PDB file of C-alpha atoms in Angstrom:
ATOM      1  CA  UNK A  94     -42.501 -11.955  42.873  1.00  0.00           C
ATOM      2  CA  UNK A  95     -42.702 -14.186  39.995  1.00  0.00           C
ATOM      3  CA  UNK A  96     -45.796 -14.449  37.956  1.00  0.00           C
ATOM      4  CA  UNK A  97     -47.518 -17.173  37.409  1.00  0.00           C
ATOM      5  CA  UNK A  98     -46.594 -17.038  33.613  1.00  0.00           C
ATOM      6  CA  UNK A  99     -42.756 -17.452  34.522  1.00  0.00           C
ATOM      7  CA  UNK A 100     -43.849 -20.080  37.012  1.00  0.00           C
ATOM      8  CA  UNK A 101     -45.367 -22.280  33.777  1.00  0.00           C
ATOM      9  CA  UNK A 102     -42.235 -21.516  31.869  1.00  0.00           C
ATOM     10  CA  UNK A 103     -39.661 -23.029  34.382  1.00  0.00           C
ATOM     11  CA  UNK A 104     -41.866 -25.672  34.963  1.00  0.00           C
ATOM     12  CA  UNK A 105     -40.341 -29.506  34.606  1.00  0.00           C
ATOM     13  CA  UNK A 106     -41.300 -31.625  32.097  1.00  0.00           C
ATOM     14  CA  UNK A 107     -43.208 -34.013  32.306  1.00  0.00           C
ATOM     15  CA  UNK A 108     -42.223 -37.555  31.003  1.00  0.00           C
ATOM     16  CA  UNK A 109     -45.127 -39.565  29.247  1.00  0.00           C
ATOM     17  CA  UNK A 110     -45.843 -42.380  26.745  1.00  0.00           C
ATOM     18  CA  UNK A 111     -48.053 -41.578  24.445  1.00  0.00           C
ATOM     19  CA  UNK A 112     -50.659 -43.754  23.032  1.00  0.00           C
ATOM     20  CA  UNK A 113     -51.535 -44.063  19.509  1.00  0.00           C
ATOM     21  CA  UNK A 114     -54.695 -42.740  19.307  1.00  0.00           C
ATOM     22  CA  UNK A 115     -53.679 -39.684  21.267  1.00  0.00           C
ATOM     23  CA  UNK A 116     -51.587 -38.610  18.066  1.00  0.00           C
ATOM     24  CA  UNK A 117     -54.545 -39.686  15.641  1.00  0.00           C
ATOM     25  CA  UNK A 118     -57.002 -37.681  17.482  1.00  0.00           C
ATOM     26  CA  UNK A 119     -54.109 -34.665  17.157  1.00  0.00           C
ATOM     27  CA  UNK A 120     -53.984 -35.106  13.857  1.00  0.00           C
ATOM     28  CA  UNK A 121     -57.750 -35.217  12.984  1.00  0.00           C
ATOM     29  CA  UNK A 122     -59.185 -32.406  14.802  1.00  0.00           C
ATOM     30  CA  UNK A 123     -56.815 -29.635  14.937  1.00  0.00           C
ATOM     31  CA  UNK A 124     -58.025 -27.278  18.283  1.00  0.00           C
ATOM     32  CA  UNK A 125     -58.881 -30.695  20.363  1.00  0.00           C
ATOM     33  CA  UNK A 126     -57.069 -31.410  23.585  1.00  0.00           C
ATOM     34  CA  UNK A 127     -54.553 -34.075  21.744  1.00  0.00           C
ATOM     35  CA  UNK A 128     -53.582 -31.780  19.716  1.00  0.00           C
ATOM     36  CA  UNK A 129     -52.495 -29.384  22.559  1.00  0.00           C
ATOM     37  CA  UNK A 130     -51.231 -32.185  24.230  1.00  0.00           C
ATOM     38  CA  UNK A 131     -48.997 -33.415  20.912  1.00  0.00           C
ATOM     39  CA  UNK A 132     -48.170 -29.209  20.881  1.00  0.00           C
ATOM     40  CA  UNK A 133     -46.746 -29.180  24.892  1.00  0.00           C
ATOM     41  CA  UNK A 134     -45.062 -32.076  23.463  1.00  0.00           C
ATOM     42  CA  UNK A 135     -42.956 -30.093  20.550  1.00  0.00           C
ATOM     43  CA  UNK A 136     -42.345 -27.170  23.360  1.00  0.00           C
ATOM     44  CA  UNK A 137     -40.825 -29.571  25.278  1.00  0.00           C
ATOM     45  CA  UNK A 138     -42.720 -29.159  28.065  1.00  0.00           C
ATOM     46  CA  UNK A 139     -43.754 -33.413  27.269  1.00  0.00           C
ATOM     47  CA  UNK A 140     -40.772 -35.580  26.557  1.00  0.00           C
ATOM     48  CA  UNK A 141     -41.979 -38.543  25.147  1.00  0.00           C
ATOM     49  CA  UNK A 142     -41.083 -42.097  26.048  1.00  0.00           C
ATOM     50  CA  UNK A 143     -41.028 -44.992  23.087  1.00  0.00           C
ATOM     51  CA  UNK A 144     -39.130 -47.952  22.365  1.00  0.00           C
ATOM     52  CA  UNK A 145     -39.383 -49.538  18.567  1.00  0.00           C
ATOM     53  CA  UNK A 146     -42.439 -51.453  18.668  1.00  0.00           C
ATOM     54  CA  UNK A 147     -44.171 -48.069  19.623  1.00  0.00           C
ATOM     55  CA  UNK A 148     -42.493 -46.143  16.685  1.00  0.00           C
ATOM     56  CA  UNK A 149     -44.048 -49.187  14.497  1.00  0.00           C
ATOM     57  CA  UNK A 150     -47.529 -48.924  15.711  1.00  0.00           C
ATOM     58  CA  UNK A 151     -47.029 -44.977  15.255  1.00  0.00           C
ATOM     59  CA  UNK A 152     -45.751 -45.178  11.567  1.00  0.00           C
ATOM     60  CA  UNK A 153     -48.448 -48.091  11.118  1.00  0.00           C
ATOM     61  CA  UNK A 154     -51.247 -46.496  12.490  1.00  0.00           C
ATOM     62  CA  UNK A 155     -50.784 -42.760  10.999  1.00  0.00           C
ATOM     63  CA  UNK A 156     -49.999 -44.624   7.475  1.00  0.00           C
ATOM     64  CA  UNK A 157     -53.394 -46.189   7.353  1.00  0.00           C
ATOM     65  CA  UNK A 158     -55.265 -45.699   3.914  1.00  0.00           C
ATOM     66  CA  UNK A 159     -58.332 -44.567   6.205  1.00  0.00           C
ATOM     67  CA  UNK A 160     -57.199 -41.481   7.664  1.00  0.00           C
ATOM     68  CA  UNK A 161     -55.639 -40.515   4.532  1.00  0.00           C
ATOM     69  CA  UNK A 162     -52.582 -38.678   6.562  1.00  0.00           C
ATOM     70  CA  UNK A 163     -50.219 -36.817   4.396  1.00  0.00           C
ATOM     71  CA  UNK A 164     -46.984 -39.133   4.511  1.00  0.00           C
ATOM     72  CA  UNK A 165     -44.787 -36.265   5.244  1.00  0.00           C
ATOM     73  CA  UNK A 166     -46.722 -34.677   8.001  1.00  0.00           C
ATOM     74  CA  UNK A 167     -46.563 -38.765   9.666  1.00  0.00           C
ATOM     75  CA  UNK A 168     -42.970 -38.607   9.211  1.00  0.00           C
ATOM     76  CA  UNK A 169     -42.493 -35.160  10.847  1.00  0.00           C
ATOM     77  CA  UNK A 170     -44.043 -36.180  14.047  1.00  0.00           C
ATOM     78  CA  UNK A 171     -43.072 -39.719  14.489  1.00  0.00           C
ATOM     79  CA  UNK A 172     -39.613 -38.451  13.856  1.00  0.00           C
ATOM     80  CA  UNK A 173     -39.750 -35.486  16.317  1.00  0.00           C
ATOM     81  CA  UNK A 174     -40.841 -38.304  19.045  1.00  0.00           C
ATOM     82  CA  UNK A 175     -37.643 -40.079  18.130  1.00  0.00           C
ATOM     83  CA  UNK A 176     -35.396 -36.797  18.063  1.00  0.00           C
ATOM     84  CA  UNK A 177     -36.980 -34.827  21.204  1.00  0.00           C
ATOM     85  CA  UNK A 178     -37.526 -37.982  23.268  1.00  0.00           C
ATOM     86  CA  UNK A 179     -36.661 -41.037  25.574  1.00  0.00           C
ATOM     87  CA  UNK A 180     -35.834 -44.531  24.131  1.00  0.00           C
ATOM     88  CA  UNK A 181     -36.496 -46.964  26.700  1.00  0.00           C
ATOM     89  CA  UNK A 182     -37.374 -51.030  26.650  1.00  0.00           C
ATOM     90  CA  UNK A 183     -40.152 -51.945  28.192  1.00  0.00           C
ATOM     91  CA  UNK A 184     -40.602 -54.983  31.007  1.00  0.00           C
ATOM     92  CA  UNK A 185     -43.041 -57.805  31.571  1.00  0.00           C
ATOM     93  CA  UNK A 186     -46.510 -56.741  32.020  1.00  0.00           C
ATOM     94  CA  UNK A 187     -48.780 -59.652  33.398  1.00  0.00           C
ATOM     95  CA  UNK A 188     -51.734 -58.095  34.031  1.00  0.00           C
ATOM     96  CA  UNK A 189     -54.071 -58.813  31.441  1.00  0.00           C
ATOM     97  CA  UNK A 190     -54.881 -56.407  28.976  1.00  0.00           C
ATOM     98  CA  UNK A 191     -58.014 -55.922  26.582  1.00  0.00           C
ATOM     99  CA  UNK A 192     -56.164 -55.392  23.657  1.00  0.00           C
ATOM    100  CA  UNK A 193     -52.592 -57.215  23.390  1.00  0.00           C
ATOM    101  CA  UNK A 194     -51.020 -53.881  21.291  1.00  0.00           C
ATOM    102  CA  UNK A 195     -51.599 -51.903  24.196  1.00  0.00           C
ATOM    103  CA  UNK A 196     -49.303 -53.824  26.474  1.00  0.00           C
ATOM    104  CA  UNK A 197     -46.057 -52.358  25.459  1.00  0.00           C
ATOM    105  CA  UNK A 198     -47.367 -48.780  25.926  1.00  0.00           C
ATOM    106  CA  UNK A 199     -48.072 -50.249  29.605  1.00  0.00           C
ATOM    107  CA  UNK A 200     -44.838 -51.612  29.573  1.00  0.00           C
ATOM    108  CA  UNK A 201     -42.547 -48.999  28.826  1.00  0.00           C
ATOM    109  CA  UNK A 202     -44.279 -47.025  30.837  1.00  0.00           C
ATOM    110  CA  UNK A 203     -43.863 -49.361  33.854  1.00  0.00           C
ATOM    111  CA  UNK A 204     -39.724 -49.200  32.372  1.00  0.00           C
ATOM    112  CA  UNK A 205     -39.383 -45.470  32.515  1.00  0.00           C
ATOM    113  CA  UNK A 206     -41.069 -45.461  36.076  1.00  0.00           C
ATOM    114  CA  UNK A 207     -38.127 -46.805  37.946  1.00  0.00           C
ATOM    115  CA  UNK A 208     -36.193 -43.843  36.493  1.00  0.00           C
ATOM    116  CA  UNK A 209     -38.343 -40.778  37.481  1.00  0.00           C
ATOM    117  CA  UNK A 210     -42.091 -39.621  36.977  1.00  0.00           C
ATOM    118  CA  UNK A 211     -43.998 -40.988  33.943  1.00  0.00           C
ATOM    119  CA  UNK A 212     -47.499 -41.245  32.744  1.00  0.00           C
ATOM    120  CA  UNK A 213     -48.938 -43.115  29.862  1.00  0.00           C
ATOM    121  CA  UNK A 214     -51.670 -40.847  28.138  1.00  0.00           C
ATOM    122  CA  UNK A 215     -54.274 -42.634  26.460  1.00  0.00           C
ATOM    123  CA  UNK A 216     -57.915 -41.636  24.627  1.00  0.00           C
ATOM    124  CA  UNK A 217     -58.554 -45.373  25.596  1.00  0.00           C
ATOM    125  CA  UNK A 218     -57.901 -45.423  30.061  1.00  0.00           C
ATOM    126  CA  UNK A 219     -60.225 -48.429  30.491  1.00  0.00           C
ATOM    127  CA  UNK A 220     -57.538 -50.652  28.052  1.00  0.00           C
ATOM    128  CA  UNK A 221     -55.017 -49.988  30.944  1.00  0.00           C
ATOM    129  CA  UNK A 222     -55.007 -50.753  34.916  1.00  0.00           C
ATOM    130  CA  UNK A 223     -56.578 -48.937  36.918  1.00  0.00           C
ATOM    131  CA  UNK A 224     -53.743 -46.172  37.862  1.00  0.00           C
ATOM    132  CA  UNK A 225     -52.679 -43.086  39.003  1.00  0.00           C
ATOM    133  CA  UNK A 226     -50.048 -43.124  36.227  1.00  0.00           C
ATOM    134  CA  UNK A 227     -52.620 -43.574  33.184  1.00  0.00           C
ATOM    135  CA  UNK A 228     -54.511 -40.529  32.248  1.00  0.00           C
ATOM    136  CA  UNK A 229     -56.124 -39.069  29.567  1.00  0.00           C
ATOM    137  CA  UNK A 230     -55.108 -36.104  27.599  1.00  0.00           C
ATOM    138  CA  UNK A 231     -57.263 -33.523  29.554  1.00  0.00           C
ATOM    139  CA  UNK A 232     -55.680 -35.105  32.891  1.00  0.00           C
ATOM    140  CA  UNK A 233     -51.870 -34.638  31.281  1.00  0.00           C
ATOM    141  CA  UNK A 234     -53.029 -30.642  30.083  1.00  0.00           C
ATOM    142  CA  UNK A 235     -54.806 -30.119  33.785  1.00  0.00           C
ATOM    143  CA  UNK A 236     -50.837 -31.127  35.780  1.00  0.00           C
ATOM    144  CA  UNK A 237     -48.841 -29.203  32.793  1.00  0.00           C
ATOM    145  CA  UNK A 238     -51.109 -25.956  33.313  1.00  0.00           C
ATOM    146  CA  UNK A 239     -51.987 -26.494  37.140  1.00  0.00           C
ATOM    147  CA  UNK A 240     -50.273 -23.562  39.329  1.00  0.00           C
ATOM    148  CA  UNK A 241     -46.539 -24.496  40.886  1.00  0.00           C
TER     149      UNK A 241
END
């Protein structure tokens, strides 16, 4: 009988966009859940889903005087979402949105949904519809480590 270890191991990945502030949590507090989240990411058990506009905000975002992010540390990860993951366009969202940068993390998602199993993880769920799909980190970490 397998154990439940092997079980995790063969497990399929899940597919996910992956909000801004997800990563800028993961890189300001190093044991928080986006961090583990950005870490299932680099094991490859989360294959990230971006089209440009998301690799701007990322670069954008992480480069921000505030945060004071070491340049080379941005450019690892944004680079190993590019390199390990899923370009994909996005398509028209019309439901209306809080805040207007959000929509093309909606909108990819929506893209990569006709194509198999995706969920948008965000820090910020009320920005989004109301959704099985959108989830937080701790939701993503609770199906990636929930038995087979």
């Amino acid at each position: 009988m397998k154990s439940m270890q092997h079980e995790k191991e063969n497990r399929v990945p899940l597919y996910a966009v992956i909000d801004t502030n997800v990563l800028v949590s993961a890189f300001l507090k190093e044991n928080s859940i986006p961090r583990f989240v950005v870490n299932y990411m680099y094991a490859g058990k989360i294959i990230p889903i971006y089209n440009e506009e998301i690799i701007s905000e990322y670069f954008a975002v992480l480069s921000r005087p505030k945060f004071c992010f070491p340049k080379e540390a941005v450019n690892i990860a944004v680079n190993a979402i590019q390199k390990i993951g899923l370009k994909m366009d996005g398509v028209n969202v019309l439901d209306p949105m809080p805040d207007p940068k959000d929509i093309v993390f909606y909108a990819v998602t929506l893209s990569a949904r006709k194509n198999f199993e995706t969920y948008l993880i965000t820090g910020n769920i009320k920005h989004f519809p109301m959704e099985t799909f959108v989830v937080t980190p701790r939701q993503i970490l609770d199906l990636l480590e929930k038995p087979i």
